PDB file of C-alpha atoms in Angstrom:
ATOM      1  CA  MET A 452      57.421  80.016  16.379  1.00 82.00           C
ATOM      2  CA  ASN A 453      59.557  81.418  18.707  1.00 92.00           C
ATOM      3  CA  PHE A 454      57.810  80.056  22.280  1.00 97.00           C
ATOM      4  CA  ASN A 455      60.424  81.755  24.086  1.00 96.00           C
ATOM      5  CA  SER A 456      58.873  85.373  23.380  1.00 97.00           C
ATOM      6  CA  LEU A 457      55.315  84.114  24.596  1.00 98.00           C
ATOM      7  CA  GLN A 458      56.889  83.026  28.324  1.00 98.00           C
ATOM      8  CA  PRO A 459      56.679  86.559  29.949  1.00 98.00           C
ATOM      9  CA  SER A 460      53.041  86.354  28.624  1.00 98.00           C
ATOM     10  CA  ILE A 461      51.924  83.249  30.534  1.00 98.00           C
ATOM     11  CA  LYS A 462      53.964  84.400  33.763  1.00 98.00           C
ATOM     12  CA  THR A 463      52.149  87.780  33.541  1.00 98.00           C
ATOM     13  CA  ILE A 464      48.888  85.991  33.170  1.00 98.00           C
ATOM     14  CA  ILE A 465      49.793  83.667  36.229  1.00 98.00           C
ATOM     15  CA  SER A 466      50.764  86.604  38.319  1.00 98.00           C
ATOM     16  CA  SER A 467      47.527  88.679  37.791  1.00 97.00           C
ATOM     17  CA  ASN A 468      44.586  89.617  40.339  1.00 97.00           C
ATOM     18  CA  LYS A 469      42.410  87.090  37.905  1.00 97.00           C
ATOM     19  CA  THR A 470      40.480  84.478  39.610  1.00 98.00           C
ATOM     20  CA  ARG A 471      41.899  80.901  38.947  1.00 98.00           C
ATOM     21  CA  ASP A 472      39.689  80.108  35.879  1.00 98.00           C
ATOM     22  CA  GLU A 473      40.108  83.786  34.886  1.00 98.00           C
ATOM     23  CA  LYS A 474      43.475  82.853  34.517  1.00 98.00           C
ATOM     24  CA  LEU A 475      43.040  79.624  32.641  1.00 98.00           C
ATOM     25  CA  PHE A 476      40.685  80.872  30.064  1.00 98.00           C
ATOM     26  CA  ALA A 477      43.238  83.921  29.562  1.00 98.00           C
ATOM     27  CA  ILE A 478      45.874  81.729  28.614  1.00 98.00           C
ATOM     28  CA  CYS A 479      43.523  79.528  26.465  1.00 98.00           C
ATOM     29  CA  GLN A 480      42.861  82.985  24.557  1.00 98.00           C
ATOM     30  CA  PHE A 481      46.578  83.836  24.310  1.00 98.00           C
ATOM     31  CA  LEU A 482      47.583  80.808  23.328  1.00 98.00           C
ATOM     32  CA  ASN A 483      44.557  80.565  20.603  1.00 98.00           C
ATOM     33  CA  GLN A 484      45.276  83.774  19.427  1.00 98.00           C
ATOM     34  CA  ASN A 485      49.311  83.272  19.354  1.00 98.00           C
ATOM     35  CA  VAL A 486      50.037  80.580  17.998  1.00 98.00           C
ATOM     36  CA  PRO A 487      48.427  80.477  14.258  1.00 97.00           C
ATOM     37  CA  TYR A 488      47.706  76.127  14.568  1.00 98.00           C
ATOM     38  CA  TYR A 489      46.105  75.972  17.742  1.00 98.00           C
ATOM     39  CA  ASN A 490      42.484  76.382  17.057  1.00 96.00           C
ATOM     40  CA  TRP A 491      41.287  75.018  20.107  1.00 96.00           C
ATOM     41  CA  VAL A 492      42.721  75.193  23.358  1.00 97.00           C
ATOM     42  CA  GLY A 493      41.606  73.904  26.740  1.00 97.00           C
ATOM     43  CA  PHE A 494      42.457  72.588  29.876  1.00 98.00           C
ATOM     44  CA  TYR A 495      40.593  69.139  31.469  1.00 98.00           C
ATOM     45  CA  PHE A 496      40.808  68.523  34.929  1.00 98.00           C
ATOM     46  CA  ALA A 497      41.102  64.770  37.064  1.00 98.00           C
ATOM     47  CA  ASN A 498      38.406  63.665  39.360  1.00 98.00           C
ATOM     48  CA  HIS A 499      40.602  60.467  40.341  1.00 96.00           C
ATOM     49  CA  GLU A 500      37.774  58.952  42.330  1.00 97.00           C
ATOM     50  CA  THR A 501      35.365  58.392  39.262  1.00 98.00           C
ATOM     51  CA  LYS A 502      38.311  58.070  36.785  1.00 98.00           C
ATOM     52  CA  THR A 503      37.016  60.945  34.682  1.00 98.00           C
ATOM     53  CA  LEU A 504      38.450  64.191  33.047  1.00 98.00           C
ATOM     54  CA  HIS A 505      36.017  67.401  33.313  1.00 98.00           C
ATOM     55  CA  LEU A 506      36.246  70.263  31.272  1.00 97.00           C
ATOM     56  CA  GLY A 507      37.862  73.606  32.526  1.00 98.00           C
ATOM     57  CA  PRO A 508      38.345  76.932  30.759  1.00 98.00           C
ATOM     58  CA  TYR A 509      38.795  76.494  27.072  1.00 97.00           C
ATOM     59  CA  VAL A 510      38.832  78.558  23.450  1.00 97.00           C
ATOM     60  CA  GLY A 511      37.448  76.846  20.555  1.00 94.00           C
ATOM     61  CA  ALA A 512      34.345  75.511  18.927  1.00 92.00           C
ATOM     62  CA  ALA A 513      31.910  74.314  21.251  1.00 92.00           C
ATOM     63  CA  THR A 514      32.491  70.556  22.343  1.00 89.00           C
ATOM     64  CA  ASP A 515      30.363  67.708  23.763  1.00 88.00           C
ATOM     65  CA  HIS A 516      32.726  66.254  25.812  1.00 90.00           C
ATOM     66  CA  THR A 517      32.802  67.895  28.761  1.00 95.00           C
ATOM     67  CA  ILE A 518      33.545  64.770  30.829  1.00 96.00           C
ATOM     68  CA  ILE A 519      36.056  61.737  29.671  1.00 96.00           C
ATOM     69  CA  PRO A 520      36.451  58.616  31.135  1.00 96.00           C
ATOM     70  CA  PHE A 521      40.090  57.840  31.728  1.00 97.00           C
ATOM     71  CA  GLY A 522      41.560  55.793  29.011  1.00 94.00           C
ATOM     72  CA  LYS A 523      39.222  57.176  26.357  1.00 93.00           C
ATOM     73  CA  GLY A 524      40.329  59.529  23.439  1.00 91.00           C
ATOM     74  CA  ILE A 525      43.409  61.272  23.563  1.00 92.00           C
ATOM     75  CA  CYS A 526      42.972  63.224  26.736  1.00 94.00           C
ATOM     76  CA  GLY A 527      42.109  59.876  28.756  1.00 95.00           C
ATOM     77  CA  GLN A 528      45.155  57.822  27.626  1.00 94.00           C
ATOM     78  CA  VAL A 529      47.365  61.092  29.055  1.00 96.00           C
ATOM     79  CA  ALA A 530      45.195  60.865  32.257  1.00 97.00           C
ATOM     80  CA  GLU A 531      46.810  57.351  32.765  1.00 96.00           C
ATOM     81  CA  SER A 532      49.918  57.437  31.142  1.00 97.00           C
ATOM     82  CA  ASN A 533      51.093  60.656  32.598  1.00 97.00           C
ATOM     83  CA  GLN A 534      52.753  61.498  29.523  1.00 97.00           C
ATOM     84  CA  ASN A 535      52.746  64.003  26.859  1.00 98.00           C
ATOM     85  CA  PHE A 536      50.397  63.024  23.898  1.00 95.00           C
ATOM     86  CA  VAL A 537      51.206  64.193  19.816  1.00 95.00           C
ATOM     87  CA  VAL A 538      48.873  63.009  17.649  1.00 93.00           C
ATOM     88  CA  PRO A 539      50.211  64.104  13.986  1.00 92.00           C
ATOM     89  CA  ASP A 540      46.716  62.928  12.425  1.00 90.00           C
ATOM     90  CA  VAL A 541      44.229  62.010  14.382  1.00 81.00           C
ATOM     91  CA  GLN A 542      42.533  59.731  11.665  1.00 80.00           C
ATOM     92  CA  ALA A 543      45.192  57.412  11.826  1.00 80.00           C
ATOM     93  CA  GLN A 544      44.339  56.820  15.827  1.00 71.00           C
ATOM     94  CA  ASP A 545      42.097  54.152  16.846  1.00 67.00           C
ATOM     95  CA  ASN A 546      41.400  55.351  20.415  1.00 61.00           C
ATOM     96  CA  TYR A 547      39.998  59.029  19.363  1.00 63.00           C
ATOM     97  CA  ILE A 548      37.158  60.994  20.227  1.00 66.00           C
ATOM     98  CA  ALA A 549      36.364  63.019  17.169  1.00 62.00           C
ATOM     99  CA  CYS A 550      35.219  66.870  18.718  1.00 64.00           C
ATOM    100  CA  SER A 551      34.974  68.072  15.110  1.00 66.00           C
ATOM    101  CA  LEU A 552      35.635  67.320  11.451  1.00 72.00           C
ATOM    102  CA  THR A 553      37.826  70.369  11.238  1.00 83.00           C
ATOM    103  CA  VAL A 554      40.432  68.776  13.489  1.00 88.00           C
ATOM    104  CA  LYS A 555      43.421  67.256  11.791  1.00 92.00           C
ATOM    105  CA  SER A 556      45.844  67.005  14.985  1.00 94.00           C
ATOM    106  CA  GLU A 557      45.823  67.190  18.775  1.00 95.00           C
ATOM    107  CA  ILE A 558      48.969  67.760  21.317  1.00 97.00           C
ATOM    108  CA  VAL A 559      47.822  67.084  25.012  1.00 97.00           C
ATOM    109  CA  VAL A 560      50.571  67.356  27.859  1.00 98.00           C
ATOM    110  CA  PRO A 561      49.527  66.538  31.695  1.00 98.00           C
ATOM    111  CA  LEU A 562      49.140  68.933  34.079  1.00 98.00           C
ATOM    112  CA  PHE A 563      51.395  68.069  37.448  1.00 98.00           C
ATOM    113  CA  VAL A 564      50.948  69.505  41.118  1.00 97.00           C
ATOM    114  CA  ASN A 565      53.080  67.766  43.690  1.00 95.00           C
ATOM    115  CA  GLY A 566      53.966  65.053  41.121  1.00 95.00           C
ATOM    116  CA  LYS A 567      50.007  64.081  40.643  1.00 96.00           C
ATOM    117  CA  ASN A 568      48.617  64.165  37.220  1.00 97.00           C
ATOM    118  CA  ILE A 569      45.698  66.690  38.168  1.00 98.00           C
ATOM    119  CA  GLY A 570      44.635  67.800  34.470  1.00 97.00           C
ATOM    120  CA  GLN A 571      46.300  68.092  31.252  1.00 98.00           C
ATOM    121  CA  ILE A 572      46.146  70.929  28.383  1.00 98.00           C
ATOM    122  CA  ASP A 573      44.977  70.205  25.216  1.00 97.00           C
ATOM    123  CA  ILE A 574      45.507  71.738  21.742  1.00 97.00           C
ATOM    124  CA  ASP A 575      43.414  70.561  18.536  1.00 95.00           C
ATOM    125  CA  SER A 576      44.783  71.796  15.345  1.00 96.00           C
ATOM    126  CA  HIS A 577      43.394  71.849  11.940  1.00 96.00           C
ATOM    127  CA  GLU A 578      46.523  71.367  10.177  1.00 96.00           C
ATOM    128  CA  ILE A 579      48.226  68.049   9.729  1.00 96.00           C
ATOM    129  CA  ASP A 580      51.589  67.391  12.027  1.00 97.00           C
ATOM    130  CA  PRO A 581      52.174  70.938  13.079  1.00 97.00           C
ATOM    131  CA  PHE A 582      53.319  69.945  16.316  1.00 98.00           C
ATOM    132  CA  THR A 583      56.936  70.132  17.234  1.00 97.00           C
ATOM    133  CA  LYS A 584      59.348  69.118  20.339  1.00 97.00           C
ATOM    134  CA  GLU A 585      59.288  72.920  20.909  1.00 97.00           C
ATOM    135  CA  ASP A 586      55.380  72.825  21.263  1.00 98.00           C
ATOM    136  CA  GLU A 587      55.843  69.959  24.181  1.00 97.00           C
ATOM    137  CA  ILE A 588      58.402  71.824  25.734  1.00 98.00           C
ATOM    138  CA  PHE A 589      56.385  75.606  25.776  1.00 98.00           C
ATOM    139  CA  LEU A 590      52.996  73.510  27.094  1.00 98.00           C
ATOM    140  CA  GLU A 591      55.548  72.089  30.020  1.00 98.00           C
ATOM    141  CA  PHE A 592      56.334  75.713  30.754  1.00 98.00           C
ATOM    142  CA  VAL A 593      52.755  76.392  30.529  1.00 98.00           C
ATOM    143  CA  ASN A 594      51.881  73.716  32.598  1.00 98.00           C
ATOM    144  CA  GLN A 595      54.332  74.471  34.967  1.00 98.00           C
ATOM    145  CA  GLN A 596      53.111  77.969  35.244  1.00 98.00           C
ATOM    146  CA  VAL A 597      49.454  76.546  35.782  1.00 98.00           C
ATOM    147  CA  ALA A 598      50.516  74.063  38.475  1.00 98.00           C
ATOM    148  CA  LEU A 599      51.433  77.412  40.645  1.00 97.00           C
ATOM    149  CA  LEU A 600      47.688  78.120  40.898  1.00 97.00           C
ATOM    150  CA  PHE A 601      47.143  74.987  42.945  1.00 96.00           C
TER     151      PHE A 601
END
């Protein structure tokens, strides 16, 4: 996968005249359509007062997980650790919130604005262990671009 070729499209979406949520949704659509193993793509945003994550724009199967407590599941762990979390096989994780039986792996990359973790991009795959360091680097780039919207 050549992620460098996808970067200009992300910048174009960010600089478009759409609302912030429309841009976030467009990014989700773009990633879902252009990376074959990105089967669910969405953003969660932190409420630090209630220590919860709230689902933002996403593309993929509907989820019941619209609010996730910090520390719970992969997303909740990233809200506390401020670190990328790659899960090659969700079945091997103790603290995993199952969204669908089709989900085999997950990657979550925190979104920082002025050094504060305000949320994250969350991607599920129907494949076991598809995510590489290149995915992490690319998703960090995506989040750097998204941070410009805040």
